[in-house]
Short mmCIF file of C-alpha atoms in Angstrom, two decimals:
data_model
loop_
_atom_site.label_atom_id
_atom_site.label_comp_id
_atom_site.label_asym_id
_atom_site.label_seq_id
_atom_site.Cartn_x
_atom_site.Cartn_y
_atom_site.Cartn_z
CA MET A 1 -12.03 -19.58 -22.40
CA ASN A 2 -9.38 -17.34 -24.40
CA PHE A 3 -12.29 -13.83 -24.18
CA ASP A 4 -10.50 -11.07 -26.75
CA LEU A 5 -11.49 -8.32 -23.98
CA LYS A 6 -11.00 -5.62 -26.64
CA ALA A 7 -14.11 -6.64 -28.63
CA ALA A 8 -16.58 -6.54 -25.46
CA LYS A 9 -18.49 -3.61 -25.11
CA LEU A 10 -20.48 -2.66 -22.39
CA ASN A 11 -23.57 -0.25 -22.04
CA LEU A 12 -24.14 0.91 -18.11
CA ALA A 13 -27.55 2.94 -17.29
CA TRP A 14 -27.11 5.50 -14.48
CA LEU A 15 -30.22 6.25 -13.66
CA TYR A 16 -31.06 10.07 -12.57
CA PRO A 17 -27.39 11.19 -11.62
CA GLU A 18 -28.52 14.94 -11.16
CA TYR A 19 -31.40 13.73 -8.24
CA LEU A 20 -29.08 11.12 -6.71
CA ASN A 21 -25.50 11.22 -6.86
CA LEU A 22 -23.80 11.97 -2.97
CA TYR A 23 -20.87 11.31 -1.20
CA GLY A 24 -19.06 10.93 -4.31
CA ASP A 25 -21.37 8.43 -5.21
CA GLN A 26 -20.73 9.16 -9.53
CA GLY A 27 -17.27 7.43 -8.51
CA ASN A 28 -18.66 3.94 -8.59
CA VAL A 29 -19.50 5.20 -12.26
CA MET A 30 -15.92 6.05 -12.86
CA ALA A 31 -14.67 3.51 -11.71
CA LEU A 32 -16.16 0.81 -13.87
CA ARG A 33 -15.43 2.40 -16.62
CA ARG A 34 -11.56 3.04 -15.73
CA ARG A 35 -11.31 -0.46 -15.08
CA ALA A 36 -12.98 -1.15 -18.17
CA GLU A 37 -11.44 0.48 -20.64
CA TRP A 38 -7.71 -0.33 -18.56
CA ARG A 39 -8.42 -3.86 -20.11
CA GLY A 40 -9.49 -2.73 -23.62
CA ILE A 41 -13.21 -2.74 -23.11
CA THR A 42 -15.76 -1.04 -24.60
CA PHE A 43 -17.52 0.66 -21.79
CA ASN A 44 -20.16 3.63 -22.69
CA VAL A 45 -22.56 5.66 -19.74
CA SER A 46 -25.75 6.01 -20.70
CA PRO A 47 -27.15 9.39 -17.82
CA ILE A 48 -31.15 8.18 -17.36
CA SER A 49 -33.40 10.64 -15.83
CA ILE A 50 -36.99 11.89 -16.07
CA GLY A 51 -38.57 11.08 -19.59
CA ASP A 52 -35.71 9.13 -20.97
CA GLU A 53 -36.79 5.76 -21.59
CA PHE A 54 -34.92 3.04 -20.06
CA ILE A 55 -34.82 -0.22 -22.28
CA GLU A 56 -33.81 -2.86 -20.07
CA THR A 57 -32.32 -5.11 -23.14
CA TYR A 58 -29.48 -2.78 -24.31
CA TYR A 59 -28.26 -1.98 -21.14
CA ASP A 60 -25.20 -4.50 -19.39
CA LEU A 61 -25.02 -2.75 -15.62
CA VAL A 62 -26.94 0.28 -13.80
CA PHE A 63 -25.88 1.92 -11.48
CA ILE A 64 -28.54 3.78 -9.00
CA GLY A 65 -26.79 6.41 -5.86
CA GLY A 66 -28.14 8.23 -3.28
CA GLY A 67 -30.20 11.33 -2.55
CA GLN A 68 -32.01 13.49 -0.19
CA ASP A 69 -35.54 13.12 0.53
CA GLN A 70 -36.62 15.68 -1.70
CA GLU A 71 -34.56 14.90 -4.48
CA GLN A 72 -35.92 11.35 -3.98
CA ALA A 73 -39.20 13.08 -4.43
CA SER A 74 -38.60 14.11 -7.29
CA MET A 75 -37.73 11.56 -9.78
CA HIS A 76 -40.03 8.95 -7.61
CA PHE A 77 -43.20 8.66 -9.71
CA ASP A 78 -41.66 8.76 -12.59
CA LEU A 79 -39.56 5.67 -11.29
CA ILE A 80 -42.46 3.74 -10.66
CA GLU A 81 -44.18 4.62 -13.74
CA LYS A 82 -42.20 4.46 -16.09
CA LYS A 83 -39.23 2.11 -15.30
CA ALA A 84 -40.06 0.25 -12.39
CA GLU A 85 -41.29 -2.46 -15.10
CA PRO A 86 -38.41 -2.47 -16.85
CA LEU A 87 -36.28 -2.66 -14.60
CA ARG A 88 -38.13 -5.25 -12.35
CA LYS A 89 -37.29 -7.41 -15.73
CA PHE A 90 -33.64 -6.60 -15.99
CA ILE A 91 -33.18 -7.73 -12.49
CA GLU A 92 -34.61 -10.64 -12.68
CA GLN A 93 -33.34 -11.61 -15.96
CA GLY A 94 -29.96 -11.57 -13.97
CA GLY A 95 -28.69 -8.19 -15.09
CA VAL A 96 -25.58 -5.97 -13.43
CA LEU A 97 -26.84 -3.73 -10.65
CA LEU A 98 -25.20 -1.50 -8.09
CA ALA A 99 -27.51 0.87 -6.05
CA ILE A 100 -26.30 2.93 -2.83
CA CYS A 101 -28.72 4.21 0.22
CA GLY A 102 -31.48 5.73 -0.91
CA GLY A 103 -31.36 4.03 -5.03
CA TYR A 104 -31.09 0.75 -2.45
CA GLN A 105 -33.91 2.11 -0.48
CA LEU A 106 -36.33 2.00 -3.74
CA LEU A 107 -35.27 -1.21 -4.63
CA GLY A 108 -37.31 -2.21 -1.65
CA GLN A 109 -41.01 -2.63 -0.91
CA TYR A 110 -41.37 0.84 0.70
CA TYR A 111 -40.25 3.67 2.70
CA LYS A 112 -41.76 4.82 5.76
CA THR A 113 -41.38 8.50 6.72
CA ASN A 114 -41.29 9.29 10.59
CA GLU A 115 -44.89 11.14 10.27
CA GLY A 116 -45.55 7.70 8.96
CA LYS A 117 -46.46 8.29 5.40
CA LEU A 118 -45.01 5.28 2.94
CA THR A 119 -43.28 5.49 -0.27
CA LYS A 120 -43.29 2.83 -2.98
CA GLY A 121 -40.01 0.93 -3.78
CA ILE A 122 -40.13 -1.28 -7.08
CA GLY A 123 -40.88 -4.27 -4.86
CA VAL A 124 -37.46 -6.31 -6.34
CA LEU A 125 -35.95 -6.32 -3.09
CA PRO A 126 -37.17 -7.91 -0.02
CA VAL A 127 -36.32 -5.35 2.21
CA TYR A 128 -38.15 -2.14 3.79
CA THR A 129 -37.63 1.09 5.20
CA GLN A 130 -38.25 2.82 7.83
CA ALA A 131 -37.43 6.57 9.02
CA GLN A 132 -35.92 7.53 12.73
CA LYS A 133 -34.28 10.57 13.20
CA LYS A 134 -30.69 9.79 14.48
CA ARG A 135 -28.02 9.39 11.02
CA LEU A 136 -26.19 6.25 11.46
CA ILE A 137 -22.77 7.85 10.18
CA GLY A 138 -18.73 6.54 10.15
CA ASN A 139 -16.19 4.12 8.54
CA ILE A 140 -18.09 0.60 7.78
CA GLU A 141 -16.71 -2.41 7.03
CA PHE A 142 -18.58 -5.35 6.44
CA VAL A 143 -17.71 -9.45 4.81
CA ALA A 144 -19.42 -10.76 1.95
CA GLU A 145 -18.87 -13.88 2.96
CA LYS A 146 -21.03 -15.19 -0.19
CA LEU A 147 -18.69 -13.80 -2.99
CA PRO A 148 -16.55 -16.13 -4.85
CA LEU A 149 -14.07 -13.43 -4.01
CA ALA A 150 -10.66 -14.06 -2.30
CA GLU A 151 -10.81 -13.28 1.21
CA LYS A 152 -9.38 -10.64 1.70
CA ASP A 153 -11.23 -8.95 -0.85
CA ARG A 154 -14.60 -10.27 0.48
CA HIS A 155 -14.05 -7.29 3.46
CA MET A 156 -16.04 -4.39 1.99
CA PHE A 157 -15.35 -0.31 3.00
CA GLY A 158 -17.09 2.38 3.00
CA PHE A 159 -18.22 5.41 4.63
CA GLU A 160 -22.14 5.21 5.47
CA ASN A 161 -24.80 8.12 6.26
CA HIS A 162 -28.88 7.43 6.38
CA SER A 163 -31.54 7.89 9.19
CA GLY A 164 -33.54 4.88 7.27
CA LEU A 165 -33.24 1.96 8.99
CA THR A 166 -33.85 -1.07 6.29
CA TYR A 167 -34.99 -4.55 8.04
CA PHE A 168 -35.70 -7.59 5.91
CA LEU A 169 -39.40 -7.69 4.14
CA ASP A 170 -40.24 -11.60 5.99
CA GLU A 171 -39.60 -9.53 9.80
CA SER A 172 -41.68 -7.04 9.14
CA GLU A 173 -44.29 -9.76 7.85
CA ASN A 174 -44.06 -12.22 10.89
CA ARG A 175 -43.55 -9.10 13.32
CA GLU A 176 -47.37 -7.21 12.41
CA SER A 177 -49.11 -10.70 11.75
CA ALA A 178 -47.65 -11.50 15.66
CA ASN A 179 -48.60 -7.95 17.13
CA ASN A 180 -52.19 -8.30 15.91
CA GLU A 181 -52.77 -11.21 18.23
CA PRO A 182 -56.26 -11.10 19.65
CA GLU A 183 -55.41 -10.56 23.23
CA GLY A 184 -57.86 -11.83 25.79
CA THR A 185 -56.91 -15.70 25.10
CA ALA A 186 -55.83 -18.44 27.34
CA SER A 187 -53.74 -18.94 24.31
CA TYR A 188 -52.97 -15.74 23.67
CA GLU A 189 -49.18 -15.69 25.67
CA ALA A 190 -48.24 -19.02 24.10
CA ASN A 191 -49.59 -18.04 20.85
CA GLU A 192 -47.33 -14.56 20.78
CA VAL A 193 -44.68 -16.59 21.85
CA ASP A 194 -44.32 -18.91 19.14
CA ALA A 195 -45.37 -16.07 16.50
CA LYS A 196 -42.28 -14.38 17.58
CA ALA A 197 -39.71 -17.04 17.13
CA LYS A 198 -41.80 -17.86 14.03
CA ALA A 199 -40.71 -14.25 13.24
CA ASP A 200 -37.27 -14.40 13.88
CA GLN A 201 -36.69 -17.43 12.28
CA ALA A 202 -37.80 -16.25 8.61
CA ALA A 203 -36.09 -13.43 9.02
CA LEU A 204 -32.32 -15.18 9.88
CA SER A 205 -33.40 -17.16 6.78
CA CYS A 206 -34.23 -14.09 4.82
CA GLN A 207 -31.19 -12.34 6.21
CA ALA A 208 -28.94 -15.70 5.09
CA LEU A 209 -30.41 -15.19 1.64
CA TYR A 210 -30.33 -12.06 0.39
CA ALA A 211 -28.27 -9.86 2.84
CA PHE A 212 -25.41 -8.54 0.95
CA GLY A 213 -22.97 -9.06 4.00
CA LYS A 214 -21.99 -8.93 7.85
CA VAL A 215 -20.55 -5.96 9.19
CA VAL A 216 -17.48 -6.05 10.70
CA LYS A 217 -17.15 -1.95 11.85
CA GLY A 218 -20.32 0.27 11.69
CA ASN A 219 -23.92 -0.12 11.83
CA GLY A 220 -25.15 -1.75 8.41
CA ASN A 221 -29.30 -1.95 7.51
CA ASN A 222 -29.87 -0.93 10.68
CA GLY A 223 -27.97 -0.95 13.27
CA GLU A 224 -29.29 -3.88 15.55
CA ASP A 225 -29.69 -7.01 13.30
CA GLY A 226 -25.69 -6.56 12.47
CA TYR A 227 -26.33 -7.20 8.55
CA GLU A 228 -25.78 -4.99 5.62
CA GLY A 229 -27.45 -3.77 2.29
CA CYS A 230 -29.42 -6.71 0.36
CA HIS A 231 -28.22 -9.22 -2.68
CA TYR A 232 -30.35 -11.11 -5.45
CA LYS A 233 -29.04 -12.30 -8.45
CA ASN A 234 -26.41 -9.94 -9.34
CA THR A 235 -28.96 -6.65 -8.33
CA PHE A 236 -26.12 -5.39 -4.64
CA GLY A 237 -27.83 -2.88 -2.72
CA THR A 238 -26.17 -0.90 -0.22
CA TYR A 239 -25.27 1.73 2.06
CA ALA A 240 -22.42 2.19 1.41
CA HIS A 241 -20.89 5.11 0.22
CA GLY A 242 -17.21 6.39 0.06
CA SER A 243 -16.90 6.34 -3.46
CA PHE A 244 -17.49 2.41 -2.85
CA LEU A 245 -16.11 0.77 -5.71
CA PRO A 246 -12.78 3.06 -6.01
CA LYS A 247 -12.54 1.13 -2.41
CA ASN A 248 -13.21 -2.38 -3.12
CA PRO A 249 -12.16 -2.53 -6.81
CA ALA A 250 -12.51 -6.75 -6.99
CA PHE A 251 -15.74 -6.07 -6.40
CA ALA A 252 -15.82 -3.23 -9.15
CA ASP A 253 -14.09 -5.90 -10.70
CA TYR A 254 -16.61 -9.19 -10.40
CA LEU A 255 -19.44 -6.84 -11.31
CA LEU A 256 -18.05 -6.05 -14.92
CA ALA A 257 -17.37 -10.19 -14.66
CA LEU A 258 -21.04 -10.54 -14.15
CA ALA A 259 -22.23 -8.15 -16.32
CA LEU A 260 -19.80 -9.80 -19.73
CA GLN A 261 -20.37 -12.98 -18.29
CA ARG A 262 -24.39 -12.60 -19.03
CA LYS A 263 -23.81 -10.73 -21.89
CA TYR A 264 -21.37 -13.13 -24.08
CA ASN A 265 -22.13 -16.39 -22.54
CA LEU A 266 -19.09 -16.80 -21.04
CA ALA A 267 -18.80 -19.30 -17.67
CA SER A 268 -19.76 -18.83 -14.78
CA ASP A 269 -16.39 -18.61 -13.05
CA TYR A 270 -15.13 -16.03 -15.63
CA ARG A 271 -12.77 -13.62 -13.96
CA LEU A 272 -11.24 -10.51 -15.59
CA PRO A 273 -7.51 -10.49 -15.88
CA ALA A 274 -5.32 -8.83 -12.97
CA LEU A 275 -4.05 -5.19 -13.16
CA SER A 276 -1.47 -4.44 -11.52
CA GLU A 277 -1.75 -2.31 -8.55
CA PRO A 278 0.75 -1.47 -6.00
CA LEU A 279 -0.72 0.74 -4.07
CA LEU A 280 -3.58 -0.83 -3.86
CA GLY A 281 -2.78 -2.94 -0.54
CA ASN A 282 -1.60 -0.50 1.43
CA LEU A 283 -4.78 1.59 0.33
CA ARG A 284 -6.80 -1.50 1.80
CA GLN A 285 -4.59 -1.79 5.31
CA ASP A 286 -5.33 1.49 5.68
CA LEU A 287 -8.89 1.42 5.29
CA ALA A 288 -9.43 -1.42 7.66
CA ALA A 289 -7.72 0.82 9.81
CA CYS A 290 -10.38 3.22 10.21
CA GLU A 291 -11.68 4.00 13.07
CA VAL A 292 -15.60 3.59 12.97
#
């Protein structure tokens, strides 16, 4: 299909930019805008903050960055009470969303602090997060095997800095059930082993379905299971700062293409025309060579 990009317009909602904007996360918005404008696409960015209405039918893309616990607490009530429902609708209807670090955690079921306090998420991603004192810091590389990109472009690069450990929900639900098995019965040990085996299988199934990618270098979601991020419909959550999209321009273009497909009823294999970027190959090689 011959689609005139100069006639296209995309609207991006940048949620809580004054609260959720760590480690250069605004570079993701800049990358999307520039890569759209270089192709002639009109690209509008709307900062949406506390008290602002989020109209899910107006926006084509949403970006949510990372923030410190204090900043997340400041906007949490507004997110849950005012924006959670339209955000869930946007996501379920195939809207394109990228969430980084704290923004990723807020899309999950809950965040549990070291003191045991639960902070509710909007509940759209099948993950939960448990705080710990040790931070996971350093360069990260992971492979998004399920994405329809060239093999070299499925390798994603970023910088992680998080103390929250994120797990897929199936694992927590099934392990809680296994750990609560009543003791003092002859079948307890066998039941416990069986329940934990089922929990492991459920976790693997959930990871296979919803993980953004497999870790090559770094920690990822929790430093244990080898997975990074979560991918549900056209929503992507990741711990990769950096900024993430400038380091992974093919993925930025993929997000733009998804938004255009949805808005203008384009074919599911529609891709943006390539840009001339002679230095990009060297940049990606340097990123691949970075130490953790």
